[in-house]
Amino acid sequence: PDDRPLLETVLRGGHPSGNTVTMRWVHKSGSVRWIEQRNVLVQDSGGRLVAIEGIARDITERQQLEEQLRHSQKLEAIGRLTAGVAHDFNNLLTVINGYSDLTLREMLPGAPGRRKIDEVRKAGEQAAALTRQLLAFGRKQVSQPRVMDVNTVVKSNSNILRRVIGEDIELVTCLDSDLGSVTADDGQIEQVILNLAVNARDAMPQGGKLTIETRNARPDETDGAGRSVMLAMSDTGCGMDAATQSRVFEPFFTTKESGRGTGLGLSIVYGVVKQSGGNIVLQSEPGKGTSFKIYLPRAEEPKASSEASPAATEFPSGSETILVVEDDAAVRELICAVLQEAGYRVLKARHGSDALRIVQQHEGRMGLVVTDLVMPQMSGPALVGKLRQLNPEIRILYTSGYADDSITRYGPLDPGIPFIQKPFSSESFLQKVREALDAASVLT
Ligand code: ADP
Ligand code: MG
């Protein structure tokens, strides 16, 4: 119906761009097809229109491919933009959160002003979570896949999940104790579960039930794609009609009022699952509920024993010499302050060549090099390559707010090198530093 006036104009011979037009026709199956039409108007000797000759070509598929291409170009552009913003944000947040941590440590429990700094710290944490979402969307996160157990992620997030869904929704977990392990990034799987939970909550404003189930997939479920692990999240909410179902994974597709929905949740879920080599199946019925089933390929190796890190009451400390390589001055100063406060001797470098010079001139043992991943001129991994030529045993800790293409292009980072995501808390940073210093001799 939308294209009927166009067709009428063409038939009257009144269309300016000649007689080739593209318009939509409704197929007898009810689906809409894109048709490219060339029309030749046949007139009799008196100039009266007596017939129309033409060729009609169904170009629906081409149209869809073009649409997909435009879509992925849009995604790419947004990804670049968000990654750039998130990178700067993460540096700023590292400074805000870091100095809040340091200040809080200096204050006595009842000190005036403590509550205010606490609020700053909390807001900083929320901002950090937001930039993580943005990076996940731009797929610019440093993904650290490892052999892991989906049940553990569900269990360790159950408190957050309960808080997210609220009291009117019952949370039921049905976790297979024989579940195989998968190769994925814990943080990303956590995001998948949280995004699906938030959607389920929004679908059940009057309350209901959210069921999280894990089990090893049956072979018929993955049609020959090899052994998989299934994670299903099902709700008893409003469900979706077919038109909504076909668009839910599109970025920015939302049926929620503005301010409530971003339309990014499911496109992040989709990105993570695809990045892990998995698949999503969506089942939904309006008024009845919705179920998302995620299939992730099973990992062959057994999962690494989860070393329970003892609850540290004191911040881990030490007296080794540590070189800090960071191009952002404020972040560099903060990292150095945190390390010095914990007792370390600290050397600073603004960039890779600075760092190489310091390492060459340094007498005595260099305990650890803490380096940013993304720096102008020489990236973290390039610096590490050169440092290893000088000293194959040298220990490294990467820090980064995001990974740009120069990093992600070569796939995941060298798993032998520890990494900490900016912004970090002083505590988790010092923990990582201690682990890097204490790790058994470097293998590579
Ligand atoms: P947002 O939640 O910001 O709208 P999402 O990408 O997470 O964006 O979801 C897109 C849309 O998919 C939602 O607006 C909603 O219409 C639909 N949807 C997602 N999950 C569910 C669900 N569990 N039940 C019903 N509708 C859902
Ligand atoms: Mg959502």
Short mmCIF file of C-alpha atoms and ligand atoms in Angstrom, two decimals:
data_model
loop_
_atom_site.label_atom_id
_atom_site.label_comp_id
_atom_site.label_asym_id
_atom_site.label_seq_id
_atom_site.Cartn_x
_atom_site.Cartn_y
_atom_site.Cartn_z
CA PRO A 1 0.00 0.00 0.00
CA ASP A 2 2.83 2.47 0.72
CA ASP A 3 4.15 2.19 -2.83
CA ARG A 4 0.81 2.29 -4.64
CA PRO A 5 1.00 6.03 -5.48
CA LEU A 6 4.46 5.46 -6.98
CA LEU A 7 3.16 2.67 -9.17
CA GLU A 8 0.24 4.83 -10.32
CA THR A 9 2.61 7.64 -11.29
CA VAL A 10 4.72 5.22 -13.30
CA LEU A 11 1.69 3.80 -15.06
CA ARG A 12 0.62 7.28 -16.05
CA GLY A 13 4.09 7.80 -17.51
CA GLY A 14 4.70 10.60 -15.09
CA HIS A 15 7.72 9.28 -13.22
CA PRO A 16 10.77 11.54 -13.64
CA SER A 17 13.53 8.93 -13.39
CA GLY A 18 12.46 7.08 -16.49
CA ASN A 19 10.67 3.84 -16.16
CA THR A 20 12.87 1.84 -13.81
CA VAL A 21 11.61 1.90 -10.26
CA THR A 22 12.02 -0.23 -7.19
CA MET A 23 8.98 -0.89 -5.08
CA ARG A 24 7.51 -3.29 -2.61
CA TRP A 25 4.94 -5.90 -3.48
CA VAL A 26 3.11 -8.14 -1.07
CA HIS A 27 3.76 -11.77 -1.94
CA LYS A 28 0.82 -14.15 -1.69
CA SER A 29 2.55 -15.69 1.34
CA GLY A 30 2.10 -12.33 3.03
CA SER A 31 5.81 -11.43 3.01
CA VAL A 32 6.98 -8.21 1.42
CA ARG A 33 9.27 -8.51 -1.63
CA TRP A 34 11.38 -5.79 -3.21
CA ILE A 35 10.83 -5.68 -6.95
CA GLU A 36 12.87 -3.75 -9.49
CA GLN A 37 10.64 -2.95 -12.45
CA ARG A 38 11.44 -1.71 -15.93
CA ASN A 39 8.31 -0.54 -17.61
CA VAL A 40 7.90 0.33 -21.24
CA LEU A 41 4.66 2.09 -22.06
CA VAL A 42 3.19 0.96 -25.35
CA GLN A 43 1.09 3.55 -27.18
CA ASP A 44 -1.03 3.26 -30.25
CA SER A 45 -0.65 5.55 -33.25
CA GLY A 46 -2.95 8.03 -31.54
CA GLY A 47 -0.67 8.25 -28.51
CA ARG A 48 -3.03 6.41 -26.24
CA LEU A 49 -1.55 4.07 -23.63
CA VAL A 50 -2.61 0.57 -24.62
CA ALA A 51 -0.18 -1.70 -22.80
CA ILE A 52 2.78 -1.89 -20.53
CA GLU A 53 5.69 -4.20 -21.26
CA GLY A 54 8.29 -4.80 -18.67
CA ILE A 55 10.63 -6.89 -16.64
CA ALA A 56 10.20 -7.35 -12.94
CA ARG A 57 13.10 -8.65 -10.94
CA ASP A 58 12.88 -9.81 -7.34
CA ILE A 59 15.84 -8.12 -5.60
CA THR A 60 14.75 -8.79 -2.03
CA GLU A 61 17.89 -10.74 -1.24
CA ARG A 62 20.19 -8.04 -2.57
CA GLN A 63 18.23 -5.45 -0.65
CA GLN A 64 18.64 -7.46 2.54
CA LEU A 65 22.39 -7.84 1.99
CA GLU A 66 22.73 -4.11 1.46
CA GLU A 67 20.74 -3.52 4.60
CA GLN A 68 23.05 -5.85 6.53
CA LEU A 69 26.10 -4.10 5.16
CA ARG A 70 24.79 -0.68 6.13
CA HIS A 71 23.99 -2.11 9.51
CA SER A 72 27.47 -3.48 10.09
CA GLN A 73 29.04 -0.25 8.88
CA LYS A 74 26.91 1.63 11.38
CA LEU A 75 28.00 -0.77 14.11
CA GLU A 76 31.62 -0.37 13.16
CA ALA A 77 31.38 3.42 13.38
CA ILE A 78 29.62 3.32 16.71
CA GLY A 79 32.18 0.82 17.96
CA ARG A 80 35.04 3.13 17.11
CA LEU A 81 33.37 6.08 18.71
CA THR A 82 32.47 4.33 21.94
CA ALA A 83 35.88 2.71 22.24
CA GLY A 84 37.58 6.09 21.95
CA VAL A 85 35.31 7.65 24.54
CA ALA A 86 35.55 4.68 26.87
CA HIS A 87 39.33 4.74 26.71
CA ASP A 88 39.50 8.32 27.97
CA PHE A 89 36.77 7.64 30.49
CA ASN A 90 38.61 4.68 31.90
CA ASN A 91 41.74 6.73 32.43
CA LEU A 92 39.74 9.44 34.19
CA LEU A 93 37.91 6.88 36.29
CA THR A 94 41.16 5.20 37.24
CA VAL A 95 42.27 8.52 38.70
CA ILE A 96 38.92 9.34 40.37
CA ASN A 97 38.46 5.89 41.87
CA GLY A 98 42.14 5.48 42.72
CA TYR A 99 42.46 8.69 44.70
CA SER A 100 39.12 8.00 46.38
CA ASP A 101 40.53 4.65 47.50
CA LEU A 102 43.73 6.24 48.75
CA THR A 103 41.81 8.95 50.60
CA LEU A 104 39.42 6.44 52.16
CA ARG A 105 42.37 4.43 53.41
CA GLU A 106 43.76 7.47 55.15
CA MET A 107 40.47 8.26 56.86
CA LEU A 108 39.34 6.73 60.12
CA PRO A 109 35.99 4.90 59.99
CA GLY A 110 33.98 7.75 61.56
CA ALA A 111 35.93 10.60 60.01
CA PRO A 112 33.92 13.57 58.72
CA GLY A 113 33.71 13.50 54.97
CA ARG A 114 34.16 9.77 54.75
CA ARG A 115 30.56 9.21 53.70
CA LYS A 116 30.94 11.76 50.92
CA ILE A 117 34.06 10.15 49.49
CA ASP A 118 32.28 6.80 49.78
CA GLU A 119 29.52 8.15 47.54
CA VAL A 120 32.10 9.42 45.03
CA ARG A 121 33.67 5.98 45.00
CA LYS A 122 30.31 4.28 44.44
CA ALA A 123 29.41 6.60 41.58
CA GLY A 124 32.85 5.94 40.11
CA GLU A 125 32.16 2.22 40.26
CA GLN A 126 28.85 2.66 38.44
CA ALA A 127 30.53 4.76 35.79
CA ALA A 128 33.10 2.02 35.37
CA ALA A 129 30.33 -0.53 34.85
CA LEU A 130 28.81 1.73 32.20
CA THR A 131 32.02 2.04 30.23
CA ARG A 132 32.42 -1.74 30.40
CA GLN A 133 28.99 -2.00 28.74
CA LEU A 134 30.05 0.46 26.04
CA LEU A 135 33.25 -1.41 25.35
CA ALA A 136 31.40 -4.69 25.22
CA PHE A 137 29.11 -3.16 22.65
CA GLY A 138 31.98 -1.89 20.52
CA ARG A 139 33.62 -5.33 20.92
CA LYS A 140 36.74 -3.47 22.01
CA GLN A 141 37.02 -5.21 25.29
CA VAL A 142 40.17 -7.09 25.99
CA SER A 143 38.62 -10.51 25.93
CA GLN A 144 40.40 -13.01 28.11
CA PRO A 145 38.89 -16.36 27.24
CA ARG A 146 39.86 -19.21 29.48
CA VAL A 147 38.43 -22.58 30.32
CA MET A 148 35.62 -21.83 32.74
CA ASP A 149 32.47 -23.12 34.35
CA VAL A 150 29.19 -21.37 33.55
CA ASN A 151 27.64 -22.61 36.82
CA THR A 152 30.27 -20.73 38.80
CA VAL A 153 29.38 -17.47 37.05
CA VAL A 154 25.67 -18.01 37.75
CA LYS A 155 26.33 -18.84 41.40
CA SER A 156 28.73 -15.99 42.07
CA ASN A 157 26.27 -13.53 40.54
CA SER A 158 23.12 -14.79 42.22
CA ASN A 159 23.13 -11.96 44.77
CA ILE A 160 23.41 -9.31 42.08
CA LEU A 161 20.76 -11.13 40.04
CA ARG A 162 18.31 -11.13 42.96
CA ARG A 163 18.87 -7.42 43.44
CA VAL A 164 18.41 -6.74 39.73
CA ILE A 165 15.11 -8.61 39.38
CA GLY A 166 13.60 -7.41 42.65
CA GLU A 167 11.37 -9.11 45.17
CA ASP A 168 8.33 -9.75 43.01
CA ILE A 169 10.19 -12.12 40.73
CA GLU A 170 11.16 -15.56 41.87
CA LEU A 171 14.59 -16.76 40.80
CA VAL A 172 14.91 -20.48 40.16
CA THR A 173 18.25 -22.00 39.24
CA CYS A 174 18.57 -25.47 37.86
CA LEU A 175 22.27 -26.10 37.39
CA ASP A 176 23.65 -29.37 36.06
CA SER A 177 26.45 -30.52 38.35
CA ASP A 178 27.95 -32.54 35.46
CA LEU A 179 28.16 -29.47 33.23
CA GLY A 180 31.08 -29.40 30.79
CA SER A 181 33.38 -26.40 30.74
CA VAL A 182 33.57 -23.79 27.98
CA THR A 183 36.22 -21.39 26.74
CA ALA A 184 34.99 -17.86 27.36
CA ASP A 185 35.61 -14.67 29.24
CA ASP A 186 33.98 -14.74 32.70
CA GLY A 187 33.21 -11.04 32.64
CA GLN A 188 31.48 -11.34 29.28
CA ILE A 189 29.37 -14.33 30.33
CA GLU A 190 28.41 -12.35 33.41
CA GLN A 191 27.22 -9.53 31.15
CA VAL A 192 25.16 -11.95 29.08
CA ILE A 193 23.41 -13.28 32.17
CA LEU A 194 22.80 -9.81 33.62
CA ASN A 195 21.46 -8.38 30.36
CA LEU A 196 19.05 -11.30 29.96
CA ALA A 197 17.96 -10.93 33.59
CA VAL A 198 17.28 -7.21 33.19
CA ASN A 199 15.13 -7.92 30.12
CA ALA A 200 13.24 -10.66 31.96
CA ARG A 201 12.56 -8.24 34.81
CA ASP A 202 11.25 -5.62 32.40
CA ALA A 203 9.00 -8.25 30.83
CA MET A 204 7.44 -9.09 34.22
CA PRO A 205 6.35 -5.79 35.80
CA GLN A 206 3.71 -7.64 37.86
CA GLY A 207 6.18 -10.28 39.01
CA GLY A 208 6.72 -13.83 37.82
CA LYS A 209 9.44 -16.42 37.61
CA LEU A 210 12.93 -16.34 36.09
CA THR A 211 14.50 -19.73 35.57
CA ILE A 212 18.19 -20.17 34.85
CA GLU A 213 19.07 -23.62 33.65
CA THR A 214 22.37 -25.14 32.58
CA ARG A 215 22.98 -28.56 31.09
CA ASN A 216 25.03 -30.29 28.45
CA ALA A 217 23.27 -29.88 25.12
CA ARG A 218 21.81 -32.89 23.35
CA PRO A 219 23.41 -33.60 19.98
CA ASP A 220 20.11 -32.92 18.14
CA GLU A 221 19.95 -29.41 19.59
CA THR A 222 23.11 -28.22 17.92
CA ASP A 223 22.73 -30.14 14.67
CA GLY A 224 26.18 -31.61 14.44
CA ALA A 225 28.02 -28.52 15.64
CA GLY A 226 29.92 -30.59 18.18
CA ARG A 227 29.45 -30.86 21.89
CA SER A 228 27.95 -27.79 23.54
CA VAL A 229 26.91 -26.48 26.89
CA MET A 230 23.50 -24.86 27.17
CA LEU A 231 22.55 -21.90 29.33
CA ALA A 232 18.84 -21.06 29.27
CA MET A 233 17.11 -18.09 30.84
CA SER A 234 13.32 -18.29 30.77
CA ASP A 235 10.73 -15.89 32.10
CA THR A 236 6.96 -15.91 32.52
CA GLY A 237 6.66 -12.36 31.18
CA CYS A 238 4.85 -10.57 28.39
CA GLY A 239 6.57 -12.43 25.55
CA MET A 240 7.10 -11.09 22.04
CA ASP A 241 5.26 -11.26 18.74
CA ALA A 242 7.02 -12.52 15.62
CA ALA A 243 7.86 -9.02 14.35
CA THR A 244 9.63 -8.10 17.59
CA GLN A 245 11.41 -11.44 17.76
CA SER A 246 12.91 -10.91 14.34
CA ARG A 247 14.53 -7.64 15.42
CA VAL A 248 15.58 -8.08 19.05
CA PHE A 249 19.29 -8.57 18.34
CA GLU A 250 19.51 -5.36 16.32
CA PRO A 251 21.44 -2.64 18.09
CA PHE A 252 19.16 0.18 19.26
CA PHE A 253 16.04 -1.88 18.70
CA THR A 254 13.87 -1.34 21.74
CA THR A 255 10.18 -1.37 22.51
CA LYS A 256 10.75 0.43 25.79
CA GLU A 257 10.06 4.08 26.36
CA SER A 258 13.04 6.33 25.87
CA GLY A 259 15.16 6.55 28.97
CA ARG A 260 14.33 2.98 29.95
CA GLY A 261 15.66 0.94 27.07
CA THR A 262 18.81 1.44 25.04
CA GLY A 263 18.28 -1.46 22.69
CA LEU A 264 21.87 -2.51 23.27
CA GLY A 265 21.39 -5.38 25.73
CA LEU A 266 20.66 -8.18 23.32
CA SER A 267 23.09 -7.00 20.67
CA ILE A 268 25.82 -7.24 23.33
CA VAL A 269 24.60 -10.72 24.24
CA TYR A 270 24.67 -11.70 20.59
CA GLY A 271 28.20 -10.32 20.11
CA VAL A 272 29.59 -12.15 23.11
CA VAL A 273 28.00 -15.46 22.17
CA LYS A 274 29.25 -15.23 18.58
CA GLN A 275 32.73 -14.24 19.78
CA SER A 276 32.78 -17.42 21.87
CA GLY A 277 31.76 -19.52 18.86
CA GLY A 278 28.27 -20.12 20.21
CA ASN A 279 24.67 -19.77 19.16
CA ILE A 280 21.41 -18.34 20.55
CA VAL A 281 17.92 -19.73 20.15
CA LEU A 282 14.95 -17.56 21.07
CA GLN A 283 11.51 -18.89 21.88
CA SER A 284 8.71 -16.57 22.87
CA GLU A 285 4.95 -16.44 23.00
CA PRO A 286 3.01 -13.25 23.64
CA GLY A 287 1.43 -13.32 27.08
CA LYS A 288 3.18 -16.54 28.07
CA GLY A 289 6.88 -15.82 28.34
CA THR A 290 10.28 -15.92 26.72
CA SER A 291 13.23 -18.23 26.74
CA PHE A 292 16.74 -17.54 25.49
CA LYS A 293 18.87 -20.64 25.01
CA ILE A 294 22.58 -20.08 24.58
CA TYR A 295 24.82 -22.83 23.27
CA LEU A 296 28.56 -22.56 23.82
CA PRO A 297 31.06 -25.07 22.45
CA ARG A 298 32.49 -27.35 25.11
CA ALA A 299 36.15 -26.96 25.95
CA GLU A 300 38.29 -30.07 25.73
CA GLU A 301 40.67 -29.26 28.57
CA PRO A 302 39.40 -29.64 32.09
CA LYS A 303 38.78 -26.35 33.82
CA ALA A 304 41.58 -24.92 35.89
CA SER A 305 41.03 -25.44 39.59
CA SER A 306 39.62 -22.20 40.90
CA GLU A 307 42.21 -21.05 43.37
CA ALA A 308 40.29 -19.47 46.20
CA SER A 309 42.18 -16.31 46.99
CA PRO A 310 42.16 -15.78 50.74
CA ALA A 311 40.19 -12.74 51.82
CA ALA A 312 42.96 -10.22 52.22
CA THR A 313 42.50 -7.86 55.12
CA GLU A 314 45.72 -5.95 54.46
CA PHE A 315 46.57 -4.67 51.01
CA PRO A 316 49.27 -6.87 49.53
CA SER A 317 52.60 -5.10 49.65
CA GLY A 318 56.28 -5.56 48.83
CA SER A 319 59.59 -3.81 48.41
CA GLU A 320 60.62 -4.79 44.87
CA THR A 321 61.46 -2.27 42.15
CA ILE A 322 58.64 -1.70 39.68
CA LEU A 323 58.74 0.25 36.44
CA VAL A 324 55.47 1.94 35.50
CA VAL A 325 54.98 2.70 31.78
CA GLU A 326 51.92 4.85 31.13
CA ASP A 327 51.36 7.73 28.72
CA ASP A 328 48.59 9.40 30.71
CA ALA A 329 50.30 11.53 33.36
CA ALA A 330 47.48 11.51 35.92
CA VAL A 331 47.08 7.74 35.70
CA ARG A 332 50.86 7.27 35.92
CA GLU A 333 51.07 9.39 39.08
CA LEU A 334 48.19 7.52 40.67
CA ILE A 335 49.66 4.08 39.95
CA CYS A 336 53.01 5.22 41.33
CA ALA A 337 51.36 6.63 44.47
CA VAL A 338 49.48 3.36 45.09
CA LEU A 339 52.65 1.30 44.61
CA GLN A 340 54.80 3.59 46.77
CA GLU A 341 52.26 3.52 49.55
CA ALA A 342 52.45 -0.27 49.48
CA GLY A 343 56.23 -0.10 49.95
CA TYR A 344 57.52 -0.64 46.42
CA ARG A 345 60.39 1.27 44.78
CA VAL A 346 58.92 2.89 41.70
CA LEU A 347 60.42 4.04 38.41
CA LYS A 348 58.34 5.93 35.85
CA ALA A 349 58.36 5.97 32.08
CA ARG A 350 56.13 8.01 29.78
CA HIS A 351 56.43 5.73 26.77
CA GLY A 352 58.12 2.66 25.38
CA SER A 353 61.49 4.10 24.47
CA ASP A 354 61.72 5.82 27.87
CA ALA A 355 61.06 2.43 29.45
CA LEU A 356 63.72 0.66 27.38
CA ARG A 357 66.31 3.27 28.36
CA ILE A 358 65.45 2.94 32.06
CA VAL A 359 65.63 -0.85 31.98
CA GLN A 360 69.00 -0.73 30.19
CA GLN A 361 70.44 1.73 32.70
CA HIS A 362 68.95 0.15 35.78
CA GLU A 363 71.38 -1.69 37.98
CA GLY A 364 70.00 -4.40 40.18
CA ARG A 365 66.87 -6.41 39.77
CA MET A 366 63.79 -5.06 38.05
CA GLY A 367 60.96 -6.85 39.83
CA LEU A 368 58.16 -6.02 37.43
CA VAL A 369 57.18 -3.79 34.52
CA VAL A 370 53.61 -2.48 34.65
CA THR A 371 52.74 -1.22 31.19
CA ASP A 372 49.71 0.22 29.45
CA LEU A 373 48.60 -1.82 26.43
CA VAL A 374 47.68 1.02 24.12
CA MET A 375 50.25 3.79 23.82
CA PRO A 376 51.27 6.01 20.94
CA GLN A 377 54.38 4.98 19.00
CA MET A 378 55.16 1.74 20.83
CA SER A 379 52.29 -0.45 22.05
CA GLY A 380 52.55 -2.52 25.22
CA PRO A 381 53.11 -5.82 23.38
CA ALA A 382 55.78 -4.20 21.15
CA LEU A 383 57.56 -2.91 24.25
CA VAL A 384 57.37 -6.33 25.87
CA GLY A 385 58.97 -7.88 22.78
CA LYS A 386 61.92 -5.52 23.08
CA LEU A 387 62.20 -5.89 26.86
CA ARG A 388 62.35 -9.65 26.47
CA GLN A 389 65.28 -9.29 24.10
CA LEU A 390 67.10 -7.43 26.87
CA ASN A 391 65.96 -9.76 29.59
CA PRO A 392 63.95 -12.88 28.72
CA GLU A 393 62.98 -13.35 32.37
CA ILE A 394 61.42 -9.95 32.90
CA ARG A 395 57.95 -9.95 34.45
CA ILE A 396 55.14 -7.92 33.00
CA LEU A 397 51.70 -6.73 34.03
CA TYR A 398 49.47 -5.12 31.38
CA THR A 399 46.92 -2.45 32.22
CA SER A 400 44.36 -1.14 29.79
CA GLY A 401 41.04 0.58 29.44
CA TYR A 402 40.33 -0.98 26.08
CA ALA A 403 42.00 -2.72 23.19
CA ASP A 404 42.23 -0.94 19.89
CA ASP A 405 42.51 -2.77 16.59
CA SER A 406 46.29 -2.99 16.78
CA ILE A 407 45.86 -5.19 19.84
CA THR A 408 42.75 -7.21 19.03
CA ARG A 409 43.80 -7.88 15.45
CA TYR A 410 46.29 -10.46 16.67
CA GLY A 411 43.67 -12.25 18.72
CA PRO A 412 43.68 -12.68 22.46
CA LEU A 413 46.69 -11.46 24.41
CA ASP A 414 49.55 -13.75 25.35
CA PRO A 415 47.82 -15.69 28.15
CA GLY A 416 51.15 -15.95 29.98
CA ILE A 417 51.07 -12.23 30.74
CA PRO A 418 48.71 -11.01 33.46
CA PHE A 419 46.38 -8.16 32.65
CA ILE A 420 44.23 -5.77 34.67
CA GLN A 421 41.34 -3.78 33.25
CA LYS A 422 41.16 -0.04 33.94
CA PRO A 423 39.69 1.38 36.02
CA PHE A 424 40.77 -0.86 38.89
CA SER A 425 40.54 -0.59 42.65
CA SER A 426 43.84 -0.10 44.48
CA GLU A 427 43.25 -3.40 46.19
CA SER A 428 42.76 -5.50 43.09
CA PHE A 429 45.69 -3.73 41.44
CA LEU A 430 48.06 -4.48 44.33
CA GLN A 431 46.74 -8.04 44.35
CA LYS A 432 47.61 -8.45 40.66
CA VAL A 433 51.03 -6.88 41.18
CA ARG A 434 51.77 -9.32 44.00
CA GLU A 435 50.60 -12.27 41.88
CA ALA A 436 52.75 -11.15 38.95
CA LEU A 437 55.79 -10.81 41.23
CA ASP A 438 55.21 -14.16 42.90
CA ALA A 439 54.30 -16.16 39.79
CA ALA A 440 56.56 -19.14 39.17
CA SER A 441 59.34 -18.42 36.68
CA VAL A 442 58.19 -17.06 33.32
CA LEU A 443 57.78 -19.89 30.84
CA THR A 444 58.07 -18.26 27.44
P1 ADP B 1 16.34 -2.89 25.71
O1 ADP B 1 16.17 -3.84 26.86
O2 ADP B 1 17.19 -1.72 26.07
O3 ADP B 1 15.06 -2.50 25.07
P2 ADP B 1 17.49 -5.20 24.41
O4 ADP B 1 18.42 -5.34 23.25
O5 ADP B 1 17.94 -5.79 25.70
O6 ADP B 1 17.20 -3.65 24.58
O7 ADP B 1 16.08 -5.82 24.05
C1 ADP B 1 15.44 -5.40 22.87
C2 ADP B 1 13.95 -5.63 22.94
O8 ADP B 1 13.68 -7.03 22.94
C3 ADP B 1 13.25 -5.11 24.18
O9 ADP B 1 12.93 -3.74 24.05
C4 ADP B 1 12.02 -6.00 24.25
O10 ADP B 1 11.02 -5.54 23.36
C5 ADP B 1 12.49 -7.30 23.68
N1 ADP B 1 12.81 -8.28 24.73
C6 ADP B 1 14.05 -8.65 25.12
N2 ADP B 1 14.00 -9.57 26.09
C7 ADP B 1 12.69 -9.81 26.33
C8 ADP B 1 11.96 -10.70 27.22
N3 ADP B 1 12.60 -11.51 28.08
N4 ADP B 1 10.61 -10.69 27.16
C9 ADP B 1 9.97 -9.87 26.30
N5 ADP B 1 10.58 -9.02 25.44
C10 ADP B 1 11.92 -9.00 25.44
MG MG B 2 17.76 -4.93 27.71
#
